[in-house]
Coordinates of C-alpha atoms in Angstrom, one line a residue:
M154 CA -6.8 -9.7 41.8
A155 CA -6.7 -5.9 41.1
A156 CA -4.0 -6.5 38.5
L157 CA -6.1 -9.1 36.8
M158 CA -9.0 -6.8 36.6
D159 CA -6.8 -4.1 35.0
R160 CA -5.7 -6.3 32.1
K161 CA -7.0 -5.4 28.7
A162 CA -6.6 -6.3 25.1
P163 CA -3.7 -4.8 23.3
L164 CA -4.2 -1.6 21.4
F165 CA -2.7 -1.2 17.9
S166 CA -1.9 2.0 15.9
N167 CA -1.1 1.6 12.3
H168 CA 0.9 4.0 10.1
G169 CA 1.6 3.9 6.3
C170 CA 0.8 1.6 3.5
R171 CA -1.9 -1.1 3.0
L172 CA 0.7 -3.8 3.6
N173 CA 1.4 -2.3 7.0
A174 CA -2.3 -2.4 7.7
Y175 CA -2.4 -6.0 6.6
E176 CA 0.5 -6.9 9.0
T177 CA -1.2 -5.0 11.8
E178 CA -4.2 -7.4 11.4
A179 CA -1.7 -10.3 11.5
M180 CA -0.1 -9.0 14.7
K181 CA -3.6 -8.7 16.3
E182 CA -4.2 -12.3 15.7
L183 CA -0.7 -13.3 17.0
A184 CA -1.0 -11.2 20.1
T185 CA -4.5 -12.4 20.9
A186 CA -3.6 -16.0 20.4
S187 CA -0.6 -15.5 22.8
G188 CA -2.7 -13.8 25.5
V189 CA -0.8 -10.5 25.3
E190 CA -2.5 -7.8 27.5
N191 CA -1.8 -4.2 28.6
A192 CA 0.2 -3.4 25.5
V193 CA 0.2 -0.7 22.9
I194 CA 1.8 -1.6 19.5
V195 CA 2.7 1.1 17.0
N196 CA 3.4 -0.2 13.5
T197 CA 5.5 2.6 11.9
C198 CA 6.2 3.8 8.3
A199 CA 9.6 5.0 7.0
V200 CA 8.6 6.3 3.5
T201 CA 9.3 9.9 4.4
A202 CA 10.9 11.9 7.3
E203 CA 7.4 13.2 8.0
A204 CA 6.1 9.7 8.5
V205 CA 8.8 9.1 11.1
R206 CA 7.9 12.4 12.8
K207 CA 4.2 11.4 13.0
A208 CA 5.1 8.0 14.4
R209 CA 7.1 9.7 17.2
Q210 CA 4.2 12.1 17.9
D211 CA 1.7 9.2 18.0
I212 CA 4.0 7.3 20.4
R213 CA 4.1 10.2 22.9
K214 CA 0.3 10.6 22.8
L215 CA -0.3 6.9 23.2
R216 CA 2.0 6.9 26.2
R217 CA 0.1 9.8 27.8
D218 CA -3.2 8.0 27.2
N219 CA -1.9 4.6 28.4
P220 CA 0.7 5.3 31.1
H221 CA 0.8 1.7 32.5
A222 CA 0.9 -0.3 29.2
K223 CA 3.9 -1.8 27.6
L224 CA 4.6 0.3 24.5
I225 CA 6.0 -1.6 21.6
V226 CA 7.3 0.0 18.4
T227 CA 7.7 -2.0 15.1
G228 CA 7.4 -1.5 11.4
C229 CA 9.7 -0.1 8.7
A230 CA 10.9 2.9 10.7
A231 CA 11.7 0.7 13.7
Q232 CA 13.6 -1.6 11.3
T233 CA 15.6 1.2 9.6
E234 CA 16.4 3.4 12.6
P235 CA 15.8 1.4 15.8
D236 CA 17.8 3.7 17.9
T237 CA 15.5 6.6 17.1
F238 CA 12.7 4.8 19.0
A239 CA 14.8 2.9 21.6
T240 CA 16.0 6.2 23.0
M241 CA 12.5 7.5 23.5
A242 CA 11.5 7.4 27.2
E243 CA 8.0 6.3 26.2
V244 CA 9.1 3.1 24.4
D245 CA 9.6 -0.2 26.1
V246 CA 10.4 -2.5 23.2
V247 CA 11.5 -2.1 19.5
L248 CA 10.7 -4.9 17.1
G249 CA 12.0 -5.4 13.6
N250 CA 9.7 -6.3 10.6
T251 CA 10.8 -10.0 10.8
E252 CA 10.3 -10.2 14.6
K253 CA 6.8 -8.7 14.6
M254 CA 5.6 -11.6 12.5
D255 CA 7.2 -14.3 14.6
P256 CA 4.6 -16.1 16.9
A257 CA 7.5 -16.7 19.4
T258 CA 7.8 -12.9 19.8
W259 CA 4.3 -12.5 21.0
R260 CA 4.3 -15.7 23.1
G261 CA 7.2 -14.2 25.0
M262 CA 5.1 -11.2 25.9
A263 CA 2.3 -13.1 27.5
P264 CA 1.8 -11.8 31.1
D265 CA 2.3 -15.2 32.8
L266 CA 5.4 -16.2 30.9
I267 CA 9.0 -15.1 31.3
G268 CA 9.8 -13.9 27.8
Q269 CA 12.7 -12.2 26.1
T270 CA 13.8 -9.1 27.9
E271 CA 15.9 -7.4 25.2
P272 CA 14.4 -3.9 24.6
V273 CA 15.6 -3.9 20.9
R274 CA 15.0 -7.0 18.7
V275 CA 15.9 -6.0 15.2
D276 CA 17.7 -8.5 13.0
D277 CA 19.2 -8.1 9.5
I278 CA 16.2 -7.9 7.2
M279 CA 18.4 -8.6 4.2
S280 CA 19.0 -12.2 5.5
V281 CA 15.3 -13.0 5.2
T282 CA 14.6 -15.3 2.2
E283 CA 11.0 -16.3 2.6
T284 CA 7.7 -14.5 3.2
A285 CA 6.3 -14.8 6.7
G286 CA 3.5 -17.3 7.1
H287 CA 0.8 -14.8 8.1
L288 CA -2.2 -15.2 5.8
I289 CA -5.2 -13.2 7.0
D290 CA -8.5 -14.4 5.8
G291 CA -10.8 -11.4 5.5
F292 CA -8.7 -8.3 6.3
G293 CA -10.4 -5.3 4.9
T294 CA -14.1 -4.4 4.8
R295 CA -16.8 -7.0 4.7
S296 CA -16.9 -6.6 0.9
R297 CA -13.2 -6.4 0.1
A298 CA -10.2 -8.5 1.3
Y299 CA -6.5 -7.9 0.9
V300 CA -4.0 -10.7 0.1
Q301 CA -0.3 -10.2 0.5
V302 CA 1.5 -12.0 -2.3
Q303 CA 4.9 -10.4 -2.1
N304 CA 7.2 -8.5 0.3
G305 CA 10.5 -6.6 0.0
C306 CA 12.2 -5.0 -3.0
D307 CA 15.4 -5.8 -5.0
H308 CA 15.6 -2.3 -6.5
R309 CA 17.5 0.6 -4.9
C310 CA 15.9 3.9 -5.9
T311 CA 18.0 6.7 -4.6
F312 CA 15.2 8.3 -2.6
C313 CA 13.9 5.2 -1.0
I314 CA 14.7 3.6 2.4
I315 CA 12.0 0.9 2.2
P316 CA 14.2 -2.0 0.9
Y317 CA 16.2 -1.6 4.1
G318 CA 13.0 -1.9 6.1
R319 CA 11.5 -4.7 4.1
G320 CA 14.4 -6.6 2.8
N321 CA 14.8 -8.2 -0.7
S322 CA 11.9 -9.4 -2.7
R323 CA 10.1 -12.6 -1.6
S324 CA 7.0 -14.1 -3.2
V325 CA 4.2 -16.2 -1.9
P326 CA 3.7 -19.3 -4.1
A327 CA 0.8 -19.2 -6.5
G328 CA -0.9 -22.3 -5.0
V329 CA -0.9 -20.7 -1.5
V330 CA -2.4 -17.5 -2.9
V331 CA -5.1 -19.3 -4.8
D332 CA -6.1 -21.4 -1.8
Q333 CA -6.5 -18.3 0.3
I334 CA -8.6 -16.6 -2.3
K335 CA -10.8 -19.6 -2.5
R336 CA -11.4 -19.4 1.2
L337 CA -12.2 -15.7 1.0
V338 CA -14.8 -16.3 -1.8
D339 CA -16.3 -19.1 0.3
R340 CA -16.7 -16.6 3.1
G341 CA -18.6 -14.2 0.9
Y342 CA -16.0 -11.7 -0.2
N343 CA -16.7 -10.2 -3.6
E344 CA -13.4 -8.5 -4.2
V345 CA -9.8 -9.4 -3.5
V346 CA -6.9 -7.0 -3.8
L347 CA -3.4 -8.4 -4.4
T348 CA -0.8 -6.4 -2.3
G349 CA 3.0 -6.2 -2.0
V350 CA 5.9 -3.8 -1.7
D351 CA 7.0 -4.3 -5.3
L352 CA 4.1 -6.3 -6.8
T353 CA 5.4 -6.6 -10.3
S354 CA 8.5 -8.5 -9.0
W355 CA 6.3 -11.3 -7.8
G356 CA 7.6 -14.7 -8.9
A357 CA 11.2 -13.8 -9.7
D358 CA 12.4 -15.9 -6.7
L359 CA 10.0 -18.9 -7.4
P360 CA 10.8 -22.0 -9.5
A361 CA 10.5 -21.1 -13.2
A362 CA 10.3 -17.4 -12.3
P363 CA 6.6 -16.8 -13.1
K364 CA 5.3 -13.2 -13.7
L365 CA 2.5 -11.3 -12.0
G366 CA 0.4 -11.8 -15.1
D367 CA 0.7 -15.6 -14.7
L368 CA -0.6 -15.3 -11.1
V369 CA -3.5 -13.1 -12.1
M370 CA -4.5 -15.5 -14.9
R371 CA -4.2 -18.4 -12.6
I372 CA -6.4 -16.8 -10.0
L373 CA -9.1 -15.9 -12.5
R374 CA -9.0 -19.4 -14.0
L375 CA -9.0 -21.4 -10.7
V376 CA -11.4 -19.2 -8.7
P377 CA -14.2 -18.7 -11.2
D378 CA -16.6 -17.5 -8.5
L379 CA -14.5 -14.5 -7.6
P380 CA -16.4 -11.5 -8.9
R381 CA -13.6 -8.9 -8.7
L382 CA -9.8 -9.1 -8.6
R383 CA -7.8 -5.9 -8.1
I384 CA -4.1 -5.3 -8.1
S385 CA -2.5 -2.6 -6.1
S386 CA 0.5 -0.4 -6.9
I387 CA 2.7 -1.7 -9.8
D388 CA 5.8 -0.7 -11.7
S389 CA 4.6 -0.2 -15.3
I390 CA 8.0 -1.0 -16.9
E391 CA 7.8 -4.5 -15.4
V392 CA 4.3 -5.4 -16.6
D393 CA 4.4 -8.7 -18.5
D394 CA 2.4 -9.9 -21.6
N395 CA 0.0 -12.0 -19.6
L396 CA -1.0 -9.1 -17.4
M397 CA -1.6 -7.0 -20.5
Q398 CA -3.7 -9.9 -21.8
A399 CA -5.7 -9.9 -18.6
I400 CA -6.3 -6.2 -18.8
A401 CA -7.6 -6.6 -22.3
A402 CA -9.7 -9.8 -21.9
E403 CA -10.7 -10.3 -18.3
P404 CA -13.6 -8.2 -17.1
R405 CA -13.2 -9.5 -13.5
L406 CA -9.8 -7.7 -13.3
M407 CA -10.7 -4.2 -12.3
P408 CA -9.9 -1.4 -14.6
H409 CA -7.9 0.6 -12.1
L410 CA -4.1 0.6 -11.8
H411 CA -1.9 2.6 -9.4
L412 CA 1.4 3.3 -11.0
S413 CA 4.8 3.9 -9.3
L414 CA 5.8 6.7 -11.7
Q415 CA 7.6 9.1 -9.3
H416 CA 8.4 11.8 -11.9
G417 CA 8.0 12.9 -15.5
D418 CA 11.5 14.1 -16.4
D419 CA 14.1 11.7 -17.8
L420 CA 17.1 13.1 -16.1
I421 CA 15.3 13.1 -12.7
L422 CA 14.2 9.5 -13.3
K423 CA 17.8 8.5 -14.0
R424 CA 18.9 10.3 -10.8
M425 CA 16.2 8.5 -8.9
K426 CA 17.6 5.2 -10.4
R427 CA 14.2 4.3 -11.8
R428 CA 14.0 1.7 -14.6
H429 CA 11.7 3.6 -17.0
L430 CA 11.8 6.9 -18.9
R431 CA 8.9 9.3 -19.4
D432 CA 7.9 7.9 -22.8
D433 CA 7.7 4.4 -21.3
A434 CA 5.1 5.6 -18.8
V435 CA 3.1 7.4 -21.5
R436 CA 3.2 4.4 -23.9
F437 CA 2.1 2.0 -21.1
C438 CA -0.9 4.2 -20.2
E439 CA -1.9 4.6 -23.9
E440 CA -1.7 0.9 -24.5
A441 CA -3.6 0.0 -21.3
R442 CA -6.4 2.5 -22.2
R443 CA -6.5 1.1 -25.8
L444 CA -7.0 -2.4 -24.4
R445 CA -9.4 -1.3 -21.7
P446 CA -11.0 2.1 -22.6
D447 CA -12.5 2.4 -19.1
M448 CA -9.1 2.1 -17.4
T449 CA -8.3 4.7 -14.8
F450 CA -4.8 5.4 -13.3
G451 CA -3.5 6.5 -9.9
A452 CA 0.1 7.3 -9.5
D453 CA 2.8 8.2 -6.9
I454 CA 4.7 11.4 -7.8
I455 CA 7.5 13.1 -5.9
A456 CA 7.6 16.9 -5.9
G457 CA 10.9 18.7 -5.3
F458 CA 13.4 15.8 -5.8
P459 CA 17.0 17.1 -5.5
T460 CA 18.3 19.0 -8.6
E461 CA 14.7 19.4 -9.9
T462 CA 14.6 22.6 -12.0
D463 CA 11.4 24.5 -13.1
E464 CA 11.6 22.8 -16.5
M465 CA 12.0 19.4 -15.0
F466 CA 9.0 20.0 -12.7
A467 CA 7.0 21.2 -15.7
N468 CA 7.6 17.8 -17.4
S469 CA 6.4 16.0 -14.2
L470 CA 3.3 18.2 -14.0
A471 CA 2.5 17.6 -17.7
L472 CA 2.7 13.9 -17.1
V473 CA -0.7 14.1 -15.2
D474 CA -2.4 14.9 -18.4
D475 CA -0.2 13.0 -20.8
C476 CA -0.8 9.7 -18.9
H477 CA -4.5 10.6 -18.0
L478 CA -3.8 10.1 -14.3
T479 CA -6.8 10.5 -12.0
W480 CA -5.9 9.6 -8.5
L481 CA -2.6 11.1 -7.4
H482 CA -0.5 10.4 -4.3
V483 CA 1.8 13.4 -4.2
F484 CA 4.9 13.2 -1.9
P485 CA 6.8 16.4 -1.1
Y486 CA 10.4 15.2 -1.2
S487 CA 12.2 14.9 2.2
P488 CA 15.7 13.4 2.5
R489 CA 16.0 10.0 4.2
P490 CA 19.4 9.5 5.9
G491 CA 21.3 6.7 4.3
T492 CA 19.9 7.2 0.8
P493 CA 22.0 8.6 -2.1
A494 CA 19.4 11.3 -2.8
A495 CA 19.9 12.8 0.7
R496 CA 23.5 13.7 -0.4
M497 CA 22.3 15.4 -3.6
P498 CA 21.8 19.2 -3.9
Q499 CA 18.4 19.8 -2.2
I500 CA 15.5 22.0 -3.2
N501 CA 14.2 24.9 -1.1
G502 CA 11.3 23.7 1.2
K503 CA 9.0 26.5 0.0
T504 CA 9.6 25.5 -3.6
I505 CA 8.8 21.9 -2.8
K506 CA 5.6 22.8 -1.0
A507 CA 4.5 25.0 -4.0
R508 CA 5.3 22.2 -6.5
A509 CA 3.4 19.6 -4.5
A510 CA 0.4 21.9 -4.3
A511 CA 0.5 22.4 -8.1
L512 CA 0.6 18.6 -8.6
R513 CA -2.3 18.2 -6.3
G514 CA -4.2 20.9 -8.1
A515 CA -3.6 19.1 -11.4
G516 CA -4.8 15.8 -9.8
D517 CA -8.0 17.5 -8.5
A518 CA -8.8 18.7 -12.0
R519 CA -8.4 15.2 -13.4
V520 CA -10.6 13.8 -10.7
T521 CA -13.3 16.4 -11.5
T522 CA -13.1 15.5 -15.2
H523 CA -13.4 11.8 -14.4
L524 CA -16.4 12.3 -12.1
N525 CA -18.3 14.5 -14.4
A526 CA -17.8 12.0 -17.3
Q527 CA -19.6 9.3 -15.2
I528 CA -22.9 11.2 -14.8
G529 CA -25.7 9.2 -16.5
K530 CA -23.7 6.0 -16.7
V531 CA -24.6 2.8 -15.1
H532 CA -21.9 1.3 -12.8
E533 CA -21.5 -1.9 -10.9
V534 CA -20.8 -0.7 -7.4
L535 CA -19.4 -2.9 -4.6
M536 CA -21.1 -1.6 -1.4
E537 CA -18.7 -1.0 1.5
S538 CA -21.4 0.4 3.8
P539 CA -25.2 0.8 3.4
R540 CA -24.8 4.1 1.5
M541 CA -21.3 4.0 0.1
G542 CA -19.6 1.8 -2.4
R543 CA -16.9 1.9 -5.2
T544 CA -17.1 1.4 -8.9
A545 CA -14.7 -0.9 -10.8
Q546 CA -12.5 2.2 -11.2
F547 CA -12.4 2.6 -7.4
T548 CA -14.5 5.8 -7.4
E549 CA -16.6 6.3 -4.4
V550 CA -20.4 6.4 -4.9
R551 CA -22.7 7.9 -2.3
F552 CA -26.3 6.5 -2.3
A553 CA -29.5 8.3 -1.2
S554 CA -30.9 5.1 0.3
D555 CA -29.6 2.0 1.9
Q556 CA -28.2 -0.8 -0.3
P557 CA -27.2 -4.4 0.6
E558 CA -23.8 -4.1 2.3
S559 CA -20.9 -6.1 0.7
Q560 CA -23.0 -6.8 -2.4
I561 CA -22.5 -5.6 -6.0
V562 CA -25.3 -3.4 -7.1
H563 CA -26.1 -1.7 -10.5
A564 CA -26.4 2.1 -10.1
T565 CA -27.1 5.0 -12.4
I566 CA -24.9 7.9 -11.5
T567 CA -26.9 11.1 -10.9
G568 CA -24.3 13.6 -9.9
V569 CA -21.1 14.6 -8.2
A570 CA -20.6 15.7 -4.6
G571 CA -17.0 16.7 -3.8
Q572 CA -14.9 13.8 -4.9
Q573 CA -17.7 11.3 -4.8
L574 CA -20.3 10.2 -7.3
T575 CA -24.0 10.2 -6.3
A576 CA -26.6 7.6 -7.2

C-alpha cells in the first residue's frame, strides 16, 4: 500500500526547440494514457555542445531531487550520442526520437506490466520514412497552438548534427494538417503556428511534391475562421511562389518570418554547405518587405564559425542591417563531433564570445529601432495572459489593465519598456 501511495505522475523536462516542446506534450499524453508513474523524462537538444552539457547538468539535478524515480533520457542528444547518457549513473533508460513517440514504449513502462528492459533503445533514425502519428490539439498557450507539419532534414550543413537526431525529411499530408487546424479553431484558438525541422522542405516526399506555400494557401482557403496563421523558421532560398503570394495578399498570414541565415559571408556560407549566398538573403528580405511593408524578420546567426576572419565576421554583422533583421538568435559556434566543421581550423573561444556579443548588440539596436517605430500605432494584439499579448510581428505588448485572455484586441502603443511595447 505504501508503494501505491508513493506513486506520482511523471515529471518532464524539455530542452531546445519548439518542436521538442511539442513532442514533450505528446509524450505527456502517451505516458498518461499508459499509466506511467514515478518517472522523470528529459527531452534533450543536440544543437550545440553547450545544449548537451546543460542536459547532463539537468539530469544530475533531477536525480538528486527525485532519487527513487525512473530517469529516462530522450531527444536529439540521446539519439546522436546515446552512450553519453547511458554511462551516466543517474540514467535508467535512453530512448531515441522514434522510440519516444511509440505508444508501445510507454505501455511497456507502466508499473503493473512487464515491459522492455533494455536500458538503451535507439534505432536508426535514417530508416524512418513517415512522421509519427502524434497530433496534439492545443499545445501552446490558450491563445496560440503549434502544429507540427514536418520532421527531419535532407540537407547536411557542415556544422549541424540535427539530421542525425531527426532523420530525413518527412511531411504530414495537407489534409491531416487542415483537419487538425479546423479542430483547433473549433476549440477557440485564434492563432496557429506551423512548425518543423526544415519547414520549407514540406511536401517534397508527398505525391505531386507540393510546396509550403501550397499548404499555407490551402489552410487559409479551407479554414476561413482561422484569424491568424504563423510559420516558424524557414530557409529563405527554398521559399516558393505561392508562399510569396500569401505574404503579399493574405493578411491572416502573420508578417513575421524567422530565417535560417547562419552567416553573411559567401565563403563561410559555402564552407557551411548552405544553399544560399549573401545577396540571396538580402534580395529575399527586400522582396518580402516590398510585398508586405510591415514584415519583420528574425534570424539564426552563428558567430565564430571555423576559418571566420575579421572581414568575414564584418560581413555577417552588416547583414543585420542589410536584411533589416529584428529578432536575432545568436549561436556562438561550438564543434559537434561527427560534423565536418569540427575538423576545420577553429576560432579562439574569446574571439567567438566577443563576436557573439557584437551580434547581440546589433540585434538589440534593431529591436530598439523597431519598438520605437511602433509608438502611436494601433496594433491587433493576441492576448497570452490578462496583461501581455503579441502583435502580428510577434512583439510583446504589456497592458496597464486586464484584457480578455486568448482574444485579439485593438491597442494603441503608448511606449516602450525594455524589449516590450506598452499599451
